[in-house]
Short mmCIF file of C-alpha atoms and ligand atoms in Angstrom, two decimals:
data_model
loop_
_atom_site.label_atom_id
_atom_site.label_comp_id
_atom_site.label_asym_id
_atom_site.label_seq_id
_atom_site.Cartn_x
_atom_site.Cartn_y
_atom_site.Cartn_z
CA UNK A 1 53.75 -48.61 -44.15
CA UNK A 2 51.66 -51.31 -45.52
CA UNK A 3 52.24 -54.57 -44.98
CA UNK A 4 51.08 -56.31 -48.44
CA UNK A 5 52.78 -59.76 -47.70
CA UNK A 6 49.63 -62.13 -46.99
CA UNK A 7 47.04 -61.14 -49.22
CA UNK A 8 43.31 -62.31 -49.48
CA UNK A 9 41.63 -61.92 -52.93
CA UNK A 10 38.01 -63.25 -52.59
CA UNK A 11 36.37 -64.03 -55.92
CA UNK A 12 40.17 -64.75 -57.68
CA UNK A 13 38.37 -67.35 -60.19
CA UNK A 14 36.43 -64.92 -61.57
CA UNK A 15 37.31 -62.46 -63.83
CA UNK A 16 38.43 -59.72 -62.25
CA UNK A 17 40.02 -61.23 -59.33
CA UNK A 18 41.74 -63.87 -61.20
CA UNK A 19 43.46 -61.43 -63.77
CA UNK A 20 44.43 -59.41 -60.94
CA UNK A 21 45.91 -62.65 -59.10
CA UNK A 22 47.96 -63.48 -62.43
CA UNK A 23 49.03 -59.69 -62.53
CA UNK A 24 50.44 -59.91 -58.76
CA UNK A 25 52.62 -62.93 -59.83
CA UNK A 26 53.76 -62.43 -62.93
CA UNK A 27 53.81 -58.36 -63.40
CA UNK A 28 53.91 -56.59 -59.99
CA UNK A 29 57.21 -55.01 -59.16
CA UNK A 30 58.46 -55.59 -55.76
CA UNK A 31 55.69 -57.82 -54.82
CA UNK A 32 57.15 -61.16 -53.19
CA UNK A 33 54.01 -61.97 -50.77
CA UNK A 34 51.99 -64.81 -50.58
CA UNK A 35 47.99 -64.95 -52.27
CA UNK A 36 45.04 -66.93 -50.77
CA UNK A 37 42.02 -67.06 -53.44
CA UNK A 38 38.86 -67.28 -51.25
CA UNK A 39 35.82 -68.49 -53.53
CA UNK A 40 33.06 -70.22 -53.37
CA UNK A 41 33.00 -71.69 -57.16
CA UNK A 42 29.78 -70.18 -58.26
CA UNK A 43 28.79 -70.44 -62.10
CA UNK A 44 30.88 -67.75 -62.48
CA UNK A 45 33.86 -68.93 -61.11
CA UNK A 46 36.38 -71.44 -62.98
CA UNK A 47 39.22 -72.71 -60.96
CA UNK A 48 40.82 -73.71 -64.76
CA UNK A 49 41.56 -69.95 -65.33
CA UNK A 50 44.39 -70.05 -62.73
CA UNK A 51 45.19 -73.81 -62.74
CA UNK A 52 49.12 -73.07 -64.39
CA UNK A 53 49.30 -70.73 -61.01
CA UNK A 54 48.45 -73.43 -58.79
CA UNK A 55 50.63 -76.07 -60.49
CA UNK A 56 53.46 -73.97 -59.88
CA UNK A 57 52.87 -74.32 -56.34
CA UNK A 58 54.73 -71.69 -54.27
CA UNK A 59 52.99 -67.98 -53.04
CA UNK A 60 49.17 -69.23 -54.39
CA UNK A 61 46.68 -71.01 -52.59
CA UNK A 62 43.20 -71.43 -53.47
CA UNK A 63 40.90 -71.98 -50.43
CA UNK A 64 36.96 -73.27 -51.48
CA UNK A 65 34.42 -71.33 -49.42
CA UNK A 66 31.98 -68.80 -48.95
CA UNK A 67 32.63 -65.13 -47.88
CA UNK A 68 29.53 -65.78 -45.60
CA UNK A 69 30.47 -68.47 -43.95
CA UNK A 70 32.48 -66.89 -40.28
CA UNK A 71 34.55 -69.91 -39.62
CA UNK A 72 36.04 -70.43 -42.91
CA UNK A 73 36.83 -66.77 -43.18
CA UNK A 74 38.16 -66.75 -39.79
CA UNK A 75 40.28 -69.49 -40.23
CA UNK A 76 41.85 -68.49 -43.55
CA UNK A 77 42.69 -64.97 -41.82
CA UNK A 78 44.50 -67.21 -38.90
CA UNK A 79 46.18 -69.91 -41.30
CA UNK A 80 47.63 -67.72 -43.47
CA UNK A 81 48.00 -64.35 -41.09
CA UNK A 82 46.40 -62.32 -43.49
CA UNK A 83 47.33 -58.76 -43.44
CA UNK A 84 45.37 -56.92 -46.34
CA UNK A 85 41.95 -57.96 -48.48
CA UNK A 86 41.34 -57.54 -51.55
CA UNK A 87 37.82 -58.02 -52.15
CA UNK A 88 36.26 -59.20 -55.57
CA UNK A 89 33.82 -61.53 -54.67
CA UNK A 90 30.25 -60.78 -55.99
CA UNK A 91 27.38 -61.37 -57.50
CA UNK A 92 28.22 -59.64 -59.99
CA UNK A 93 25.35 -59.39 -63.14
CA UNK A 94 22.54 -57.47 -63.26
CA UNK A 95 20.03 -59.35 -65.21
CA UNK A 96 20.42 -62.54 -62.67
CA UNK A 97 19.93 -60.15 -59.98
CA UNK A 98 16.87 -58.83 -61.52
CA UNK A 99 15.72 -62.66 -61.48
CA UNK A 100 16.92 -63.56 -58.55
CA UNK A 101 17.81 -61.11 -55.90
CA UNK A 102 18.23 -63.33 -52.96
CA UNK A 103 21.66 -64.31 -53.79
CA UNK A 104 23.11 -60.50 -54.17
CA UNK A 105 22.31 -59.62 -50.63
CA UNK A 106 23.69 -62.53 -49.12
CA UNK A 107 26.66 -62.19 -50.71
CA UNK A 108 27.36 -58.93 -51.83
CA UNK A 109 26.15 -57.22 -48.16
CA UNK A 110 26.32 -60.85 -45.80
CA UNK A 111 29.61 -61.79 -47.68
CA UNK A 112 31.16 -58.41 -47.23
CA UNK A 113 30.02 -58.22 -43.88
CA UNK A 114 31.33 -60.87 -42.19
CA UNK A 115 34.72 -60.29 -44.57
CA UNK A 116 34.77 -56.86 -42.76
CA UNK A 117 33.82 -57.80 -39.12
CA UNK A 118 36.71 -61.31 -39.37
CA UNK A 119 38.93 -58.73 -40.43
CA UNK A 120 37.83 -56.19 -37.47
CA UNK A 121 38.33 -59.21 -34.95
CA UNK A 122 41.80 -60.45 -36.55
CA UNK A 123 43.66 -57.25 -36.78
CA UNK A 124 42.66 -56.00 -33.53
CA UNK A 125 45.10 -55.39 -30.62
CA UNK A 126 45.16 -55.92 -26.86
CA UNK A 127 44.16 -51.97 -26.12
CA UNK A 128 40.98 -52.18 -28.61
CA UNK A 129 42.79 -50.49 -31.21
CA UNK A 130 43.36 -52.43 -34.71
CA UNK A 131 46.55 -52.45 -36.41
CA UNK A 132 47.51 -49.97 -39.02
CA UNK A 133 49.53 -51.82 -41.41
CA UNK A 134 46.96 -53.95 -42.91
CA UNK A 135 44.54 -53.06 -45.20
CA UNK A 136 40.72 -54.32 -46.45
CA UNK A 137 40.77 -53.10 -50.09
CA UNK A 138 36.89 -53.02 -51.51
CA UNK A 139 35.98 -53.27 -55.23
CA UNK A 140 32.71 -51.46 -56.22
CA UNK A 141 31.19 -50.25 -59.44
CA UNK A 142 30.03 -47.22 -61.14
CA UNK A 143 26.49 -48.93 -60.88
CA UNK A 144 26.07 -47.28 -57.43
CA UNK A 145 25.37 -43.89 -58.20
CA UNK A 146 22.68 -44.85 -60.78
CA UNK A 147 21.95 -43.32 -64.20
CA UNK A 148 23.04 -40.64 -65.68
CA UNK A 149 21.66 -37.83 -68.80
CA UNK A 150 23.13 -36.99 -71.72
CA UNK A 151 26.24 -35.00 -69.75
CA UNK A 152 28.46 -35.10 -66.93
CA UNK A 153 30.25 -37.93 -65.00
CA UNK A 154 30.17 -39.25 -61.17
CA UNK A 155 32.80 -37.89 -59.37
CA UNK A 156 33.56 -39.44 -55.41
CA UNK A 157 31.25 -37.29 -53.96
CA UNK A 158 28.63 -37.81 -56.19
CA UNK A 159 25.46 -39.06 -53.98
CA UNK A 160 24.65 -42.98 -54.26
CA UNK A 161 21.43 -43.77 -56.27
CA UNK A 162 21.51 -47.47 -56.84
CA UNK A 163 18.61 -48.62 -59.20
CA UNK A 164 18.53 -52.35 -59.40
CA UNK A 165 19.28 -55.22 -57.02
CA UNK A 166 22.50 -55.66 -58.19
CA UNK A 167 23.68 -52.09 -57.70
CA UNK A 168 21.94 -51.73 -54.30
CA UNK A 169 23.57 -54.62 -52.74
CA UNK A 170 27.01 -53.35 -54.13
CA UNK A 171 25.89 -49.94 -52.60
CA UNK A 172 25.02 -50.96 -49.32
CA UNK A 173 28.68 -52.67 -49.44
CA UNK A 174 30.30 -49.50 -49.88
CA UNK A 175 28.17 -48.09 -46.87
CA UNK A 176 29.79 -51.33 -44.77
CA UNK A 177 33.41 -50.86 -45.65
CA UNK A 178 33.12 -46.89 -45.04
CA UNK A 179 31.53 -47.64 -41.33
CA UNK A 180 33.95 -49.90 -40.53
CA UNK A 181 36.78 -47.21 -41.49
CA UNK A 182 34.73 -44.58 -39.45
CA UNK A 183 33.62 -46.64 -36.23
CA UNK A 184 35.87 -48.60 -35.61
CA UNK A 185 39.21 -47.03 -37.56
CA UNK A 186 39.46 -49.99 -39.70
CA UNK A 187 42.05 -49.71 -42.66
CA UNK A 188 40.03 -49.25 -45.77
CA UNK A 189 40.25 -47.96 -49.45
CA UNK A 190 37.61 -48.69 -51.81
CA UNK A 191 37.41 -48.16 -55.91
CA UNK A 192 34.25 -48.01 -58.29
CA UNK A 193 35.71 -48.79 -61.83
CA UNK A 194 32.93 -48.67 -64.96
CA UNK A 195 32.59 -51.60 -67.08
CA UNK A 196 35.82 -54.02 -67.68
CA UNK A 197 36.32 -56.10 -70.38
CA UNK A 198 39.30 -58.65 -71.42
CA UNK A 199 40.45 -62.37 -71.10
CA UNK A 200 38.28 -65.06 -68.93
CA UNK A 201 35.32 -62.92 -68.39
CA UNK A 202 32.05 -65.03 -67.97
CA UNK A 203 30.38 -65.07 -71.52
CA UNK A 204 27.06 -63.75 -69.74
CA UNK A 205 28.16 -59.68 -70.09
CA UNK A 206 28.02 -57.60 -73.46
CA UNK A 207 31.44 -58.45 -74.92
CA UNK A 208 32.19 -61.89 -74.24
CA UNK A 209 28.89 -62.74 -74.81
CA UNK A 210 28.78 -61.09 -78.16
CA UNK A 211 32.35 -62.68 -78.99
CA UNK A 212 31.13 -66.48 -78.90
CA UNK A 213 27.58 -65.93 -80.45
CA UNK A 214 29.11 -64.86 -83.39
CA UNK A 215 31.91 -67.31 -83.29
CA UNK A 216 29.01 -69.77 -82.79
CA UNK A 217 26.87 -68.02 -85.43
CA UNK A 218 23.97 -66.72 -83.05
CA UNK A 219 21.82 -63.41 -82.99
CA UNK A 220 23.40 -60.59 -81.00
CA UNK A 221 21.13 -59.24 -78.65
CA UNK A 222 21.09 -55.77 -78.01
CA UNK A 223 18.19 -54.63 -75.60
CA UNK A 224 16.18 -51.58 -75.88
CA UNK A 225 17.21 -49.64 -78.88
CA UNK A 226 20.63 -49.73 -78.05
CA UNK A 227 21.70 -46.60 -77.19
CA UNK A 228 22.36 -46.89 -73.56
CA UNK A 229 25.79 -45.22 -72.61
CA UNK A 230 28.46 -47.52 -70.82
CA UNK A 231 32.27 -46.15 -69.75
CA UNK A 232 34.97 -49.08 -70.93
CA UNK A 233 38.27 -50.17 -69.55
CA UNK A 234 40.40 -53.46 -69.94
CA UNK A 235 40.93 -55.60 -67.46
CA UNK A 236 44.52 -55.03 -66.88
CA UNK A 237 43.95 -51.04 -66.25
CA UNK A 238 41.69 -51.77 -63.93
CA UNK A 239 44.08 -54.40 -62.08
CA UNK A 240 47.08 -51.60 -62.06
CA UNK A 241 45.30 -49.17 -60.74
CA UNK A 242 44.14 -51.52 -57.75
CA UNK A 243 47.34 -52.62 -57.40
CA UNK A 244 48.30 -48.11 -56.88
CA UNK A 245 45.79 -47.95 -54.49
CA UNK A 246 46.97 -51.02 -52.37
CA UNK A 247 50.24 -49.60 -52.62
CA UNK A 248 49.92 -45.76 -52.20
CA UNK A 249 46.07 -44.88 -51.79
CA UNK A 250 45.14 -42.83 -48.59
CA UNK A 251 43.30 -44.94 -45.99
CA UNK A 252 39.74 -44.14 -45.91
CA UNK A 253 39.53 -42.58 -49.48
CA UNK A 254 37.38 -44.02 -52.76
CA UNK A 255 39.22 -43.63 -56.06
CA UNK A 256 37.20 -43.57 -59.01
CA UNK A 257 38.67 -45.88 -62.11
CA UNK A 258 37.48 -45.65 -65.42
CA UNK A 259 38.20 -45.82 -69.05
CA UNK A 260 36.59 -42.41 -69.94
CA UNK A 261 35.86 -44.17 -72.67
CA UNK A 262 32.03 -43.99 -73.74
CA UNK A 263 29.92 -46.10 -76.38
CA UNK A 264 26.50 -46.57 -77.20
CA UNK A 265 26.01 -50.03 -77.32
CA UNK A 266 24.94 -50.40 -80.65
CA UNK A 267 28.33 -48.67 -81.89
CA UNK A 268 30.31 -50.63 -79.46
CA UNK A 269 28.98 -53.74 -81.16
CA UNK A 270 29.59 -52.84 -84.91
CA UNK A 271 33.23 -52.51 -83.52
CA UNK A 272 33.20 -55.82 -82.51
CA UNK A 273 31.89 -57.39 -85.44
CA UNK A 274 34.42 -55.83 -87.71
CA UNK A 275 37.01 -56.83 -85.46
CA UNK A 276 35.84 -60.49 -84.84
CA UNK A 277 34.68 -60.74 -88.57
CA UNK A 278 38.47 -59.71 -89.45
CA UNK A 279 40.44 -62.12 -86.89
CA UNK A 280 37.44 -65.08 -86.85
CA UNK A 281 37.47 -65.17 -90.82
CA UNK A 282 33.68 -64.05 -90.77
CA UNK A 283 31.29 -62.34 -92.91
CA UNK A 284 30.82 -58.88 -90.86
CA UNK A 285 27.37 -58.33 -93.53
CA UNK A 286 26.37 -61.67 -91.64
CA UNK A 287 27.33 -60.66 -88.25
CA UNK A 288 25.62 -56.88 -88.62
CA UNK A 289 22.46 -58.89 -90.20
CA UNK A 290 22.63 -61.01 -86.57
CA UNK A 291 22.03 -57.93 -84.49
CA UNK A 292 18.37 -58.60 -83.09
CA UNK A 293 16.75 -56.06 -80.56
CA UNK A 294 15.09 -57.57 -77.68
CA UNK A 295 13.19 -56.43 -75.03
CA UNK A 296 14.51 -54.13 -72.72
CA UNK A 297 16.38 -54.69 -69.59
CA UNK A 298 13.55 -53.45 -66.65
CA UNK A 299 14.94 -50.60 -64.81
CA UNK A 300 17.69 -50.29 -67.55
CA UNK A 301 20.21 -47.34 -66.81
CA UNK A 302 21.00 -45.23 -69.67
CA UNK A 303 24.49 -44.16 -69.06
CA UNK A 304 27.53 -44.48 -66.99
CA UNK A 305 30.55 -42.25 -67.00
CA UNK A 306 33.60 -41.60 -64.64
CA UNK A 307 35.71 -38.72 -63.69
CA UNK A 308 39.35 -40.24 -62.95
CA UNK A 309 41.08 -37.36 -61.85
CA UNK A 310 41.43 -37.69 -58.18
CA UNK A 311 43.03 -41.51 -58.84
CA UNK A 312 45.29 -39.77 -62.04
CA UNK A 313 46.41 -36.66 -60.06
CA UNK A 314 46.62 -37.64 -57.04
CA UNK A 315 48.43 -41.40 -57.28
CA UNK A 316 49.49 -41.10 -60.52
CA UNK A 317 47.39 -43.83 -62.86
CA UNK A 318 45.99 -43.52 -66.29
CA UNK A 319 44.58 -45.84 -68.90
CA UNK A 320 47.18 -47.70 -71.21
CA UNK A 321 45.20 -49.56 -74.13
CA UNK A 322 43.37 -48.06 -76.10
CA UNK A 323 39.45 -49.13 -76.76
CA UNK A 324 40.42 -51.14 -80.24
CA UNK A 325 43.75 -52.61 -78.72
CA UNK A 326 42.20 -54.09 -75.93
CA UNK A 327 39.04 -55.42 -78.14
CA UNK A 328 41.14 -57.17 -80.36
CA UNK A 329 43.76 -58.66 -77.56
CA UNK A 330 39.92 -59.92 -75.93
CA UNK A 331 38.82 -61.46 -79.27
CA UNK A 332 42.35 -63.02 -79.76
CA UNK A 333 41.95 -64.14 -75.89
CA UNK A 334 38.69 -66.13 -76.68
CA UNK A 335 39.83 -67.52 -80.56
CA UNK A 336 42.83 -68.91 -78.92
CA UNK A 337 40.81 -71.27 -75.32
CA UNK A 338 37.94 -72.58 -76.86
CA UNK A 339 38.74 -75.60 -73.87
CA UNK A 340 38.03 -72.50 -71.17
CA UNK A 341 34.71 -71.67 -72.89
CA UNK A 342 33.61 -75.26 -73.29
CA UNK A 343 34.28 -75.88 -69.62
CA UNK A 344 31.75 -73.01 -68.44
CA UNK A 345 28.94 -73.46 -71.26
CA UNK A 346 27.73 -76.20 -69.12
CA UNK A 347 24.37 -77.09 -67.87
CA UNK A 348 24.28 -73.76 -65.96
CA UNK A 349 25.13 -71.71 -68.49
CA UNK A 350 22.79 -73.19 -71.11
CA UNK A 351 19.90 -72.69 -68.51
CA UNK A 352 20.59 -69.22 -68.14
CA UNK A 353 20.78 -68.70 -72.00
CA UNK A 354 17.24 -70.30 -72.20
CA UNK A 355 15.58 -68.90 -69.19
CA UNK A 356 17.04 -65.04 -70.43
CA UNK A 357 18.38 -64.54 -73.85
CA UNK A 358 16.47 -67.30 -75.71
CA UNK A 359 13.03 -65.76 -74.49
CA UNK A 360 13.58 -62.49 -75.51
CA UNK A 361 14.52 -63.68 -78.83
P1 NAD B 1 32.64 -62.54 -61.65
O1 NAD B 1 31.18 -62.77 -61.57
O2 NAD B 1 33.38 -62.88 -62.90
O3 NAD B 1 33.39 -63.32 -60.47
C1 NAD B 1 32.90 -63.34 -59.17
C2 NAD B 1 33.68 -64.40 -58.40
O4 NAD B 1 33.22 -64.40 -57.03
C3 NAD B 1 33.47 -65.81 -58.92
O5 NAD B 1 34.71 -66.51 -58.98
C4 NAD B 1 32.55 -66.45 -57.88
O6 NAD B 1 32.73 -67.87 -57.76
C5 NAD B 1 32.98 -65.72 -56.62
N1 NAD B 1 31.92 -65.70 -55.60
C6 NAD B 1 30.62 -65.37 -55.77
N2 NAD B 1 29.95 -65.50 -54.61
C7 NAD B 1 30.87 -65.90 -53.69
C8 NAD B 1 30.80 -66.19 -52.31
N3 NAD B 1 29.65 -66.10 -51.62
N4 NAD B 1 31.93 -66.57 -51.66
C9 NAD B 1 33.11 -66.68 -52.33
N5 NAD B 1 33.22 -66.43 -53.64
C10 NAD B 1 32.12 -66.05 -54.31
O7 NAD B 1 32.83 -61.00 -61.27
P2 NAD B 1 33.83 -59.92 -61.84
O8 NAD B 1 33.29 -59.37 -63.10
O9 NAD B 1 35.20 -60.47 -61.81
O10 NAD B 1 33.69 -58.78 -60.73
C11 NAD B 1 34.54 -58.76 -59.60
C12 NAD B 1 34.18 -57.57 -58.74
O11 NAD B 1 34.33 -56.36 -59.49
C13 NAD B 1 32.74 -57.56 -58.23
O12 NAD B 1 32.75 -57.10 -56.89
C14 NAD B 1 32.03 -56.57 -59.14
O13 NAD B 1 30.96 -55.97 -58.48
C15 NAD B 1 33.14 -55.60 -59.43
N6 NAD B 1 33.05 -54.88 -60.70
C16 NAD B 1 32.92 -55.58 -61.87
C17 NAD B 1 32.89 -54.87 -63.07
C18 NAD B 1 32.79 -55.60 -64.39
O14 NAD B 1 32.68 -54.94 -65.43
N7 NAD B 1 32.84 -56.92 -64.43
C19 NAD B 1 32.98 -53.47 -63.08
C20 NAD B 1 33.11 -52.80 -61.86
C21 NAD B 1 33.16 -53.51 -60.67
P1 TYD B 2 26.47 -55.90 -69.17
O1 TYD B 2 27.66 -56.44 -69.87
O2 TYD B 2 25.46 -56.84 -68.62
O3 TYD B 2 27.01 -54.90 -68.05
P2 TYD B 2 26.20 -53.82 -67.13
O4 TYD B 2 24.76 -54.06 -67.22
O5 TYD B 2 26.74 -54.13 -65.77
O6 TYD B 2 26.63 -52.48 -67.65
O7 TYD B 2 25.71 -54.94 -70.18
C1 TYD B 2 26.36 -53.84 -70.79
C2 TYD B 2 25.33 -53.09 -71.61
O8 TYD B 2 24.92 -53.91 -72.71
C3 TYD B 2 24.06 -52.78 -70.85
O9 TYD B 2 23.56 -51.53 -71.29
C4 TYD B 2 23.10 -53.89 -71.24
C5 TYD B 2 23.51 -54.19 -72.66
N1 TYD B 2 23.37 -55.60 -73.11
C6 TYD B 2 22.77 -55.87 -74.34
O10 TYD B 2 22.30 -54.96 -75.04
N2 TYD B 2 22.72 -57.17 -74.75
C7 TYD B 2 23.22 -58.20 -74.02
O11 TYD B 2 23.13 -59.37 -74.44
C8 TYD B 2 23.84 -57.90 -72.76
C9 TYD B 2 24.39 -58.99 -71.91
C10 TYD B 2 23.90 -56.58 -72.36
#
């Protein structure tokens, strides 16, 4: 039996990680555990988004640091006798890893490396065994296993062919936490979920992005000619079925999560200019006549898609909201905190706009 009292989410003010921190308090039955948020506060990461958790006071902490950095991770594991990981933290976009690299292997392969090896050290016992009732849960991405044709979808045994920095260091990840399951019998599950989309996502990916340029009555970039393939789920899917690994997923396995829900680009966007036209009192002629093509991403993969049914048949989990639902509860999300956005549009953000997106324009 798993533990799952003292948990360790690293990257919690980011978007993933902090949705799934809000699920574990609010919405997950029979949890009672304590949560340490590990993060470093990159650009990406807002400690606002969970500020109502925090002044509540209680079974959240938020610790500052990097997942790099031994001694703090070492001394988080001791403080708060952590018994299972869940680990978020990332670099996480693939256009900043295409201009800057650097900072996806330290993190992504350094940061999960000396997350795996604390954890190695912490759990182990007197006879050189490590305990069983802990667990270092690992969150990777389709992204690994490359790009795909016009058919067919990556199942767990599909081989890994990452194809840009970003992917590669989230590859060689996976490699890490599967080594330390087979060398030295650490605890591990891992998933590789397509691309998420909801509340308090950084307004740097397709959607959100999208969202406030037209709110804010901007082009719409769409690179290439906007037909590249890309599997979506909402946030919130994503979170329970990360929440039915923790709880029932066999140690040692990958689970595949996905929305098995494919759009071009292009089509994805008309979607969300209807919708964000209807709720944002907006002209959607406008918004279509905002679409401008830009130059392609380098390297740019063409299509993602999942196969889901080891996770569905064997544990039990399937998608819940529907593609338009969870668009409009996302558009809603970002009409209704225009204080969240204006916090992370700062100087940044607005050099990242200039240096990317306002080039290509
Ligand atoms: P995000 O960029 O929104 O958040 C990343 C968080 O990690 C931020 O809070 C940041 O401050 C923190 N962080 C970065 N470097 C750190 C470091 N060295 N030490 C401590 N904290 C650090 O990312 P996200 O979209 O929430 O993604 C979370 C995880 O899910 C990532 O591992 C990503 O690869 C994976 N994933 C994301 C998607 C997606 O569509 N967003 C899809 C599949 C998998
Ligand atoms: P993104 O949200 O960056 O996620 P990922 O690259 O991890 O899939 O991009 C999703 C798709 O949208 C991808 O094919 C690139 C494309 N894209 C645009 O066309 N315009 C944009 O402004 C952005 C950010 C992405």
């Amino acid at each position: 039996m798993r533990s799952l009292q003292n948990i360790l989410v690293t990257g919690g003010a980011g978007f993933i990680g902090g949705n799934f921190i809000r699920f574990l308090l609010e919405k997950a039955a029979g949890f009672s555990g304590r949560i340490v948020n590990l993060d470093a506060l990159t650009y990406a990461g807002n400690r606002k988004s969970l500020e109502d958790l925090e002044a509540r006071g209680g079974r959240y902490f938020f610790e500052y640091g990097d997942i790099s950095d031994r001694p703090t991770v070492e001394a988080i594991f001791e403080k708060y006798r952590i018994d299972t990981v869940v680990h978020f933290a990332a670099e996480s976009h693939v256009d900043r890893s295409i201009l800057g690299p650097e900072a996806f292997v330290k993190t992504n392969v350094m940061g999960t490396f000396t997350l795996l090896d604390a954890a190695r050290n912490y759990w182990g016992e007197s006879d050189g065994t490590l305990r069983q009732d802990v667990l270092f849960h690992h969150i990777s991405t389709d992204e690994v296993y490359g790009s795909l044709g016009e058919t067919g979808a990556f199942t767990e045994a599909t081989a890994y062919d990452p194809r840009s920095p970003y992917s590669a260091s989230k590859a060689a990840s996976d490699h890490l936490v599967m080594a330390y399951h087979h060398t030295y019998g650490l605890p591990v599950t891992l998933s590789n979920c397509s691309n998420n989309y909801g509340p308090y996502q950084f307004p740097e990916k397709l959607i959100p992005l999208s969202i406030l340029n037209m709110l804010e009555g901007k082009p719409l970039p769409v690179y290439g000619d906007g037909r590249n393939i890309r599997d979506w789920l909402y946030v919130e899917d994503h979170i329970r079925a990360v929440w039915t690994i923790l709880q029932k997923g066999r140690t040692g396995e990958k689970y595949h999560i996905g929305g098995e829900n494919e759009w071009e680009n292009i089509q994805l966007l008309r979607v969300l200019i209807d919708i964000t036209a209807k709720k944002g009192g907006l002209d959607p002629e406008k918004l279509r006549g905002s679409i401008t093509y830009v130059t392609d991403r380098p390297g740019h993969d063409r299509r993602y898609a999942m196969d889901c049914s080891k996770i569905k048949e064997e544990l039990g989990w399937k998608q819940e909201l529907g593609f338009e639902e969870g668009l409009e509860k996302t558009v809603d999300w970002y009409l209704a905190n225009p204080g969240w956005i204006a916090g992370i549009r700062t100087g940044e953000y607005r050099k990242w706009i200039e240096k990317n997106y306002e080039k290509r324009i």
